[in-house]
Short mmCIF file of C-alpha atoms and ligand atoms in Angstrom, two decimals:
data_model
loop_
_atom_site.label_atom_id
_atom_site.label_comp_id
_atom_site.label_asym_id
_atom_site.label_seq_id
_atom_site.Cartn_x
_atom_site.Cartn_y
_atom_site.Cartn_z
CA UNK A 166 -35.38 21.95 -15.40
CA UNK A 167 -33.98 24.20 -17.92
CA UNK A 168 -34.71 23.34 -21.64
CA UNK A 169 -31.41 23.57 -23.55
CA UNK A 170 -30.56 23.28 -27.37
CA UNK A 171 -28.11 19.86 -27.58
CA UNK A 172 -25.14 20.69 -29.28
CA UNK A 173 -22.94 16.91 -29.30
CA UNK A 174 -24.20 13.86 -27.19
CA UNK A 175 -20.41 12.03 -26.48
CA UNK A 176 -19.66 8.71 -24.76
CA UNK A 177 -19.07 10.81 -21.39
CA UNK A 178 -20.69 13.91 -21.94
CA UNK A 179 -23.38 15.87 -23.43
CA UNK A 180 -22.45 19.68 -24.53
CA UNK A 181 -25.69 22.04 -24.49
CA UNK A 182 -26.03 25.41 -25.96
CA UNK A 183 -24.92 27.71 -22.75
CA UNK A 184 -26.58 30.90 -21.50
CA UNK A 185 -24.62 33.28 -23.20
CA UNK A 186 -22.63 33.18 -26.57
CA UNK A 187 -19.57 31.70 -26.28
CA UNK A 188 -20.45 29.43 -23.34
CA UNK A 189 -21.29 25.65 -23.12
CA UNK A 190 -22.65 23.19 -20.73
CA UNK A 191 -21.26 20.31 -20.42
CA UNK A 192 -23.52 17.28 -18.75
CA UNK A 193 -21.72 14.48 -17.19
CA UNK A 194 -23.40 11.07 -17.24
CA UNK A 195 -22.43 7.83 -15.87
CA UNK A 196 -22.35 6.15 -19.35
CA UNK A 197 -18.66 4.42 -19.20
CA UNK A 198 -17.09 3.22 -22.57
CA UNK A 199 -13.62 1.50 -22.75
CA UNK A 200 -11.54 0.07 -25.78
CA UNK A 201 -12.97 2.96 -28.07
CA UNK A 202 -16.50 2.16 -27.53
CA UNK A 203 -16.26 -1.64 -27.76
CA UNK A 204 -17.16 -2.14 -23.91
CA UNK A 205 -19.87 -0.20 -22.17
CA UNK A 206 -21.51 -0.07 -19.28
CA UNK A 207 -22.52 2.66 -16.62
CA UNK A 208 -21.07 3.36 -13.44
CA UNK A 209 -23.95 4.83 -11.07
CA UNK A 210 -22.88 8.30 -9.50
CA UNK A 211 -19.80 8.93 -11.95
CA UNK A 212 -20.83 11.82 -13.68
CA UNK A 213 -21.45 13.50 -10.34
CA UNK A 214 -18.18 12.85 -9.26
CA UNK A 215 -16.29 13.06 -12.09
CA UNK A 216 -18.49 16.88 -12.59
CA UNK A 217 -17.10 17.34 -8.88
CA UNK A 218 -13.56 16.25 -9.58
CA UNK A 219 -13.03 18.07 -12.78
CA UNK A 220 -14.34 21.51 -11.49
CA UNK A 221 -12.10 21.12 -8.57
CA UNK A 222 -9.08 20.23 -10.67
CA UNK A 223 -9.76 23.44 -13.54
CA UNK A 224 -10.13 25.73 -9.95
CA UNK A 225 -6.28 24.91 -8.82
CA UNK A 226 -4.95 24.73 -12.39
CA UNK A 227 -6.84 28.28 -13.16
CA UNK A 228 -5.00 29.75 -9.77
CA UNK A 229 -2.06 28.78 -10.62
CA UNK A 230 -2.37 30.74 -14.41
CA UNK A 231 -3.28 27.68 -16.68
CA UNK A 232 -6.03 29.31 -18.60
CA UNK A 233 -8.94 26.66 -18.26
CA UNK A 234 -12.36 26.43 -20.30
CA UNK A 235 -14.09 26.16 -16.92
CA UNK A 236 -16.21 29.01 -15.84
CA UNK A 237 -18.51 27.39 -12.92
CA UNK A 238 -20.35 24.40 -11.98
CA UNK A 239 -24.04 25.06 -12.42
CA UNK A 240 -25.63 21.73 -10.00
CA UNK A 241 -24.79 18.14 -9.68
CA UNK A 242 -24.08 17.17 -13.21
CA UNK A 243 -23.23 20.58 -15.06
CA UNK A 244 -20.97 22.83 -15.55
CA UNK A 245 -20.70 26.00 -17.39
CA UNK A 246 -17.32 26.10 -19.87
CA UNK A 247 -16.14 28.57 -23.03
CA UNK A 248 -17.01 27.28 -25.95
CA UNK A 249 -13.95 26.72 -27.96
CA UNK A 250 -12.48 25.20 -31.13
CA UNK A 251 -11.10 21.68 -29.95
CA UNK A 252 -7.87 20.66 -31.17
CA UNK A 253 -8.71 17.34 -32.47
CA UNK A 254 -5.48 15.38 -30.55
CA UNK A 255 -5.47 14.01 -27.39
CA UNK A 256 -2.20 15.01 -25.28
CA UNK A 257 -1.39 11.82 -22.99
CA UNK A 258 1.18 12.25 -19.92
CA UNK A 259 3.04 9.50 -19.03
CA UNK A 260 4.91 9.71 -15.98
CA UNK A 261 5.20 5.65 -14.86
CA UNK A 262 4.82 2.53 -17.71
CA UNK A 263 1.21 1.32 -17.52
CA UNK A 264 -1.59 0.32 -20.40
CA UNK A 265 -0.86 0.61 -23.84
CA UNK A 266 2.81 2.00 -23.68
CA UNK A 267 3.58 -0.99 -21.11
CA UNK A 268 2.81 -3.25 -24.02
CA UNK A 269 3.82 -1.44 -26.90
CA UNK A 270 7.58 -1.77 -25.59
CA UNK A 271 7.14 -4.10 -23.03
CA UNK A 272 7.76 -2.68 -19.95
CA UNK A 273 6.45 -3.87 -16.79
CA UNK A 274 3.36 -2.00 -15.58
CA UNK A 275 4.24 0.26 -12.52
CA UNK A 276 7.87 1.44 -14.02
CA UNK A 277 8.41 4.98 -13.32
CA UNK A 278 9.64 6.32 -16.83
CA UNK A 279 12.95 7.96 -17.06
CA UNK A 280 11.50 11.31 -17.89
CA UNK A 281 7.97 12.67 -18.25
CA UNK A 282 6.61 11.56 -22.15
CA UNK A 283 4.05 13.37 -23.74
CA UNK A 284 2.22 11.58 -26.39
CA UNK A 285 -0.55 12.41 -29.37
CA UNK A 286 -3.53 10.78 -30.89
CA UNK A 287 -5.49 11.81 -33.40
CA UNK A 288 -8.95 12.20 -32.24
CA UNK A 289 -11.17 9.83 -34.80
CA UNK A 290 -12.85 6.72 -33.80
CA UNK A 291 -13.10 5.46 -36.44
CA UNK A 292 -10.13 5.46 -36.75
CA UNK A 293 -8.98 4.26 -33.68
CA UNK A 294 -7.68 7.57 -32.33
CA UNK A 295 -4.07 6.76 -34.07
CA UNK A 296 -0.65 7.88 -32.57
CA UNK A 297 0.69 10.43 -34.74
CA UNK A 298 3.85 12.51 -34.26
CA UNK A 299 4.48 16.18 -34.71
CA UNK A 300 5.11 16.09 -38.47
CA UNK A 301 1.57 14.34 -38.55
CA UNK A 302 0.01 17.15 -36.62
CA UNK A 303 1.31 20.25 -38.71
CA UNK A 304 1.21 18.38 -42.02
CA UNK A 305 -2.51 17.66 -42.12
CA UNK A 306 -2.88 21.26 -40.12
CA UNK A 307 -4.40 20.10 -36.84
CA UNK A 308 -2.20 22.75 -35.47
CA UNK A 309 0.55 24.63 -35.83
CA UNK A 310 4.29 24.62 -34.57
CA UNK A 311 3.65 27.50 -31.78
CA UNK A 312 0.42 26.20 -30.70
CA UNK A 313 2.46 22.66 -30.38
CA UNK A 314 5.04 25.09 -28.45
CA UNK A 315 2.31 26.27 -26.14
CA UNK A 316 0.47 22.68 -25.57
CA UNK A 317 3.70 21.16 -24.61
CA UNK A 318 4.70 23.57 -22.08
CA UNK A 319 1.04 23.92 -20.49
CA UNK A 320 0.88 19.48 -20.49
CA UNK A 321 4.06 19.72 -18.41
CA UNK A 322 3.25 22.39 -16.10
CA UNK A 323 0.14 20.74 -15.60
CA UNK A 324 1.70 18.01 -15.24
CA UNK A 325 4.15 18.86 -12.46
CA UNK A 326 1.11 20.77 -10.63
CA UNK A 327 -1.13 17.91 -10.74
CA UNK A 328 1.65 15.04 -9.34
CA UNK A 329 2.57 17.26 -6.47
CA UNK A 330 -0.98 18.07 -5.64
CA UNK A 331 -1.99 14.04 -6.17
CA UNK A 332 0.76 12.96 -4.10
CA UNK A 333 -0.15 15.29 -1.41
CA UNK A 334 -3.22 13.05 -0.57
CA UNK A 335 -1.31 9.89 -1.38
CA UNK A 336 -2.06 9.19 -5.33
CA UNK A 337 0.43 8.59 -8.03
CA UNK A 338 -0.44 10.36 -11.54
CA UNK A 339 0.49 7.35 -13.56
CA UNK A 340 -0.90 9.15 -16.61
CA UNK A 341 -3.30 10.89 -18.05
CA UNK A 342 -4.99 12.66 -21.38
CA UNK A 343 -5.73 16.27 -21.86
CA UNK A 344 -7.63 18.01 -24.88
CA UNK A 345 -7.05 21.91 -25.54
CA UNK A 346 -8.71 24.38 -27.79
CA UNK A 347 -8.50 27.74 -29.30
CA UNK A 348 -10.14 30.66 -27.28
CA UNK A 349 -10.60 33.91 -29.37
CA UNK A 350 -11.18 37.18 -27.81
CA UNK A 351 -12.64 39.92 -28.82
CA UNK A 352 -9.33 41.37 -29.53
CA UNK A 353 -8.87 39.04 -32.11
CA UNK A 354 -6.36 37.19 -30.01
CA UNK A 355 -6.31 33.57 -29.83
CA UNK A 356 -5.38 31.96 -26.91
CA UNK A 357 -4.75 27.98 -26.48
CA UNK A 358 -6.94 26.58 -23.28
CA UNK A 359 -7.35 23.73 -21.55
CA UNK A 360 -10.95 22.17 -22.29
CA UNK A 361 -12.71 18.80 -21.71
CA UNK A 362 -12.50 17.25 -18.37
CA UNK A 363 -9.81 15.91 -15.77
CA UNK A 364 -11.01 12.84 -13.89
CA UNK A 365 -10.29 9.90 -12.96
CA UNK A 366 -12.17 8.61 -16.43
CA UNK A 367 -9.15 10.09 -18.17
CA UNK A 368 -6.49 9.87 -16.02
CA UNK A 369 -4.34 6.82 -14.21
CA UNK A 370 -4.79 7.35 -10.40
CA UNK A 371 -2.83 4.74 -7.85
CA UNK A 372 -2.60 4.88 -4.52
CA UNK A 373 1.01 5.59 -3.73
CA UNK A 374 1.20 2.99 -1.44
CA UNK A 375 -0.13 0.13 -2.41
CA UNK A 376 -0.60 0.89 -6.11
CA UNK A 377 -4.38 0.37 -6.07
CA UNK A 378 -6.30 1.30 -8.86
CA UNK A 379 -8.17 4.29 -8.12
CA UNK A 380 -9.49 5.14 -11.80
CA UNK A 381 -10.87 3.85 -15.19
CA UNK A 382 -9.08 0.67 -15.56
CA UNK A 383 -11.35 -0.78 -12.84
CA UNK A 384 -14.07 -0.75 -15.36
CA UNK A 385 -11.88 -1.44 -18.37
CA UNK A 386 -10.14 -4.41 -16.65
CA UNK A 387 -13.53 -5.34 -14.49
CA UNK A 388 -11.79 -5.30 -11.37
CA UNK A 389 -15.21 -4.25 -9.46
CA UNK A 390 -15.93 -1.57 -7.27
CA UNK A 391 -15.45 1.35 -9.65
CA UNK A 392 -17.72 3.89 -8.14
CA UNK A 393 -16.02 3.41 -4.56
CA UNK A 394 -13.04 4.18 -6.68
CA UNK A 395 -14.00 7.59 -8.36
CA UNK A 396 -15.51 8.08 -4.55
CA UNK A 397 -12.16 7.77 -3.13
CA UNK A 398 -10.51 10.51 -5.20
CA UNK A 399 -13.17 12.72 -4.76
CA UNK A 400 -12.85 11.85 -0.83
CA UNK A 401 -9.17 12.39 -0.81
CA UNK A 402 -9.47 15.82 -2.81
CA UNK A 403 -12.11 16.86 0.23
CA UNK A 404 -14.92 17.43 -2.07
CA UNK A 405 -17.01 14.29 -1.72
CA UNK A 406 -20.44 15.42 -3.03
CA UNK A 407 -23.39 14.68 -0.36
CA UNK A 408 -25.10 11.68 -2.15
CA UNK A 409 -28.88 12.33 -2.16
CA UNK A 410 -32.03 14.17 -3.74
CA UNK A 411 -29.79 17.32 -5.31
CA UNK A 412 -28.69 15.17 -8.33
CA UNK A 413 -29.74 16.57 -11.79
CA UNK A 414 -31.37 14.70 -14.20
CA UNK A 415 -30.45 15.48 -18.18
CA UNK A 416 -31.86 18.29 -19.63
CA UNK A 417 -34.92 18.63 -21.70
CA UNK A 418 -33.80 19.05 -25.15
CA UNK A 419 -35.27 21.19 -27.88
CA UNK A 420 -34.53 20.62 -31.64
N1 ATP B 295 -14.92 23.93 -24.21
C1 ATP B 295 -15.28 23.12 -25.18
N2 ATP B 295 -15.77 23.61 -26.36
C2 ATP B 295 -16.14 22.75 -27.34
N3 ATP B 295 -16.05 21.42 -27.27
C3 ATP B 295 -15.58 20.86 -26.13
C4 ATP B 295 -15.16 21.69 -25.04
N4 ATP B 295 -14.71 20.88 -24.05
C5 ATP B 295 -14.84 19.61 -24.51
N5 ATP B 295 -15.36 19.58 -25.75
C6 ATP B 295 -15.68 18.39 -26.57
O1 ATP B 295 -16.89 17.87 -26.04
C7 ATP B 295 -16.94 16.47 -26.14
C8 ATP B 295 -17.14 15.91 -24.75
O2 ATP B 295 -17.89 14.77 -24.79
P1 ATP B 295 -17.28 13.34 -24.44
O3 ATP B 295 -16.11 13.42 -23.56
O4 ATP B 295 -18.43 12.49 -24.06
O5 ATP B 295 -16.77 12.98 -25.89
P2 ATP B 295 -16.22 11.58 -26.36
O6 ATP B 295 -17.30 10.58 -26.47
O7 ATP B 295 -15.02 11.30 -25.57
O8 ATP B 295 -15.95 11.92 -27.84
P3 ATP B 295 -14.76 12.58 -28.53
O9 ATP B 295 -14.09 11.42 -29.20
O10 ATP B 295 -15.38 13.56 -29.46
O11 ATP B 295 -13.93 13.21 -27.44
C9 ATP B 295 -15.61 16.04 -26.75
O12 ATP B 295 -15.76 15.86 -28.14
C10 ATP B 295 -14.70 17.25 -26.46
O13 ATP B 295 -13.67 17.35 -27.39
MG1 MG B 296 -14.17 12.44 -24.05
#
């Protein structure tokens, strides 16, 4: 097992030093926290799935021109990503009403939304992650106007990618959160990417038919059986891992 230098040990994830400059690897564990970090628990086999699931996602988006962090998968629980300076807002999705914008206006779980809404929070736990608006964002200078511009119209065109290829194996994307970052090159140019993960830890999965829950909110909501629900999307996307010896445990770290 490699020895890697730990960079940032998250509720999901662990990011480790990556091979190269510029490069990161990003561990998945099964740790599961809900209701920022009030309720925890673990859910056995999710960071191999969720590892699986996010790779596969990054691949399709990539193809079709959204520039993606991801570089490769390195075993069960790693990946290999570009290193890049995270935007500190989460970008939610919100295609039908469901969790906290349900309640906030009271609409009725399961009501598809007139139009598409996207939606930002300031990443801070302590905090809370707050909703904040535009003004919020370029006031304080979390970003600026044009890189706004450019999250917008990559949330929406992932978006639209994303329902059509969920739907095609009978799942509705309810919602879900992105987080992007700033890629420099070596030109000098800066380039807003798509970073962090896509899985069903950050995104609301139902089955179009019967509106199962095929994501998170099984844990949050302790409706039981989360695993077989991560399993499901992973079997529906044709990439269920084989379960078995292969798994990776963390990484030795050095100081
Ligand atoms: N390509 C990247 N370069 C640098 N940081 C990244 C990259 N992709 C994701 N991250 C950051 O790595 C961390 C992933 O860990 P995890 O998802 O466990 O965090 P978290 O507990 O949700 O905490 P946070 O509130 O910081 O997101 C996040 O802070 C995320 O913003
Ligand atoms: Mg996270």
């Amino acid at each position: 097992m490699a020895r890697r230098r730990m960079i940032y040990e998250g509720k999901a994830k662990v990011l480790f030093e990556g091979p190269e400059p510029g490069t990161l690897v990003q561990y998945f564990k099964d740790d599961a926290t809900a209701f920022n970090n009030k309720k925890k628990g673990t859910i056995t086999g999710k960071g191999v799935l969720n590892n699986r699931i996010s790779e596969y996602l990054m691949n399709r988006l990539n193809e079709i021109g959204v520039p993606t962090h991801f570089i490769r998968r390195l075993n069960m629980r790693e990946q290999l990503v570009r290193e890049v300076e995270i935007i500190p807002i989460e970008v939610v999705i919100r295609n039908v009403a469901a969790g906290s914008i349900a309640t906030r206006f009271g609409i009725a779980e399961g009501t598809p939304l007139p139009r598409s809404i996207v939606e930002y929070y300031y990443k801070n736990d302590e905090l809370n992650d707050p909703m904040v608006s535009e003004e919020h964002i370029t006031a304080f200078g979390w970003a600026t106007i044009q890189e706004i511009d450019e999250i917008i119209a990559l949330s929406l065109r992932i978006n639209d990618y994303l329902s059509g290829l969920f739907l095609g194996i009978g799942i509705k994307l309810v919602d879900f959160k992105l987080e992007f970052g700033r890629l420099w090159h070596e030109s000098g140019d800066m380039q807003i990417v798509l970073a962090d993960e896509i899985s069903p830890d950050n995104c609301r999965l139902w089955d179009a038919k019967t509106n199962e829950k095929l994501d998170k909110d099984r844990f949050r909501r302790d409706m039981g059986n989360v695993e077989g629900a991560y399993q499901e999307v992973a079997r529906r996307l044709g990439i269920l891992p084989e379960a078995g010896p292969a798994d990776a445990p963390a990484p030795d770290t050095v100081q």
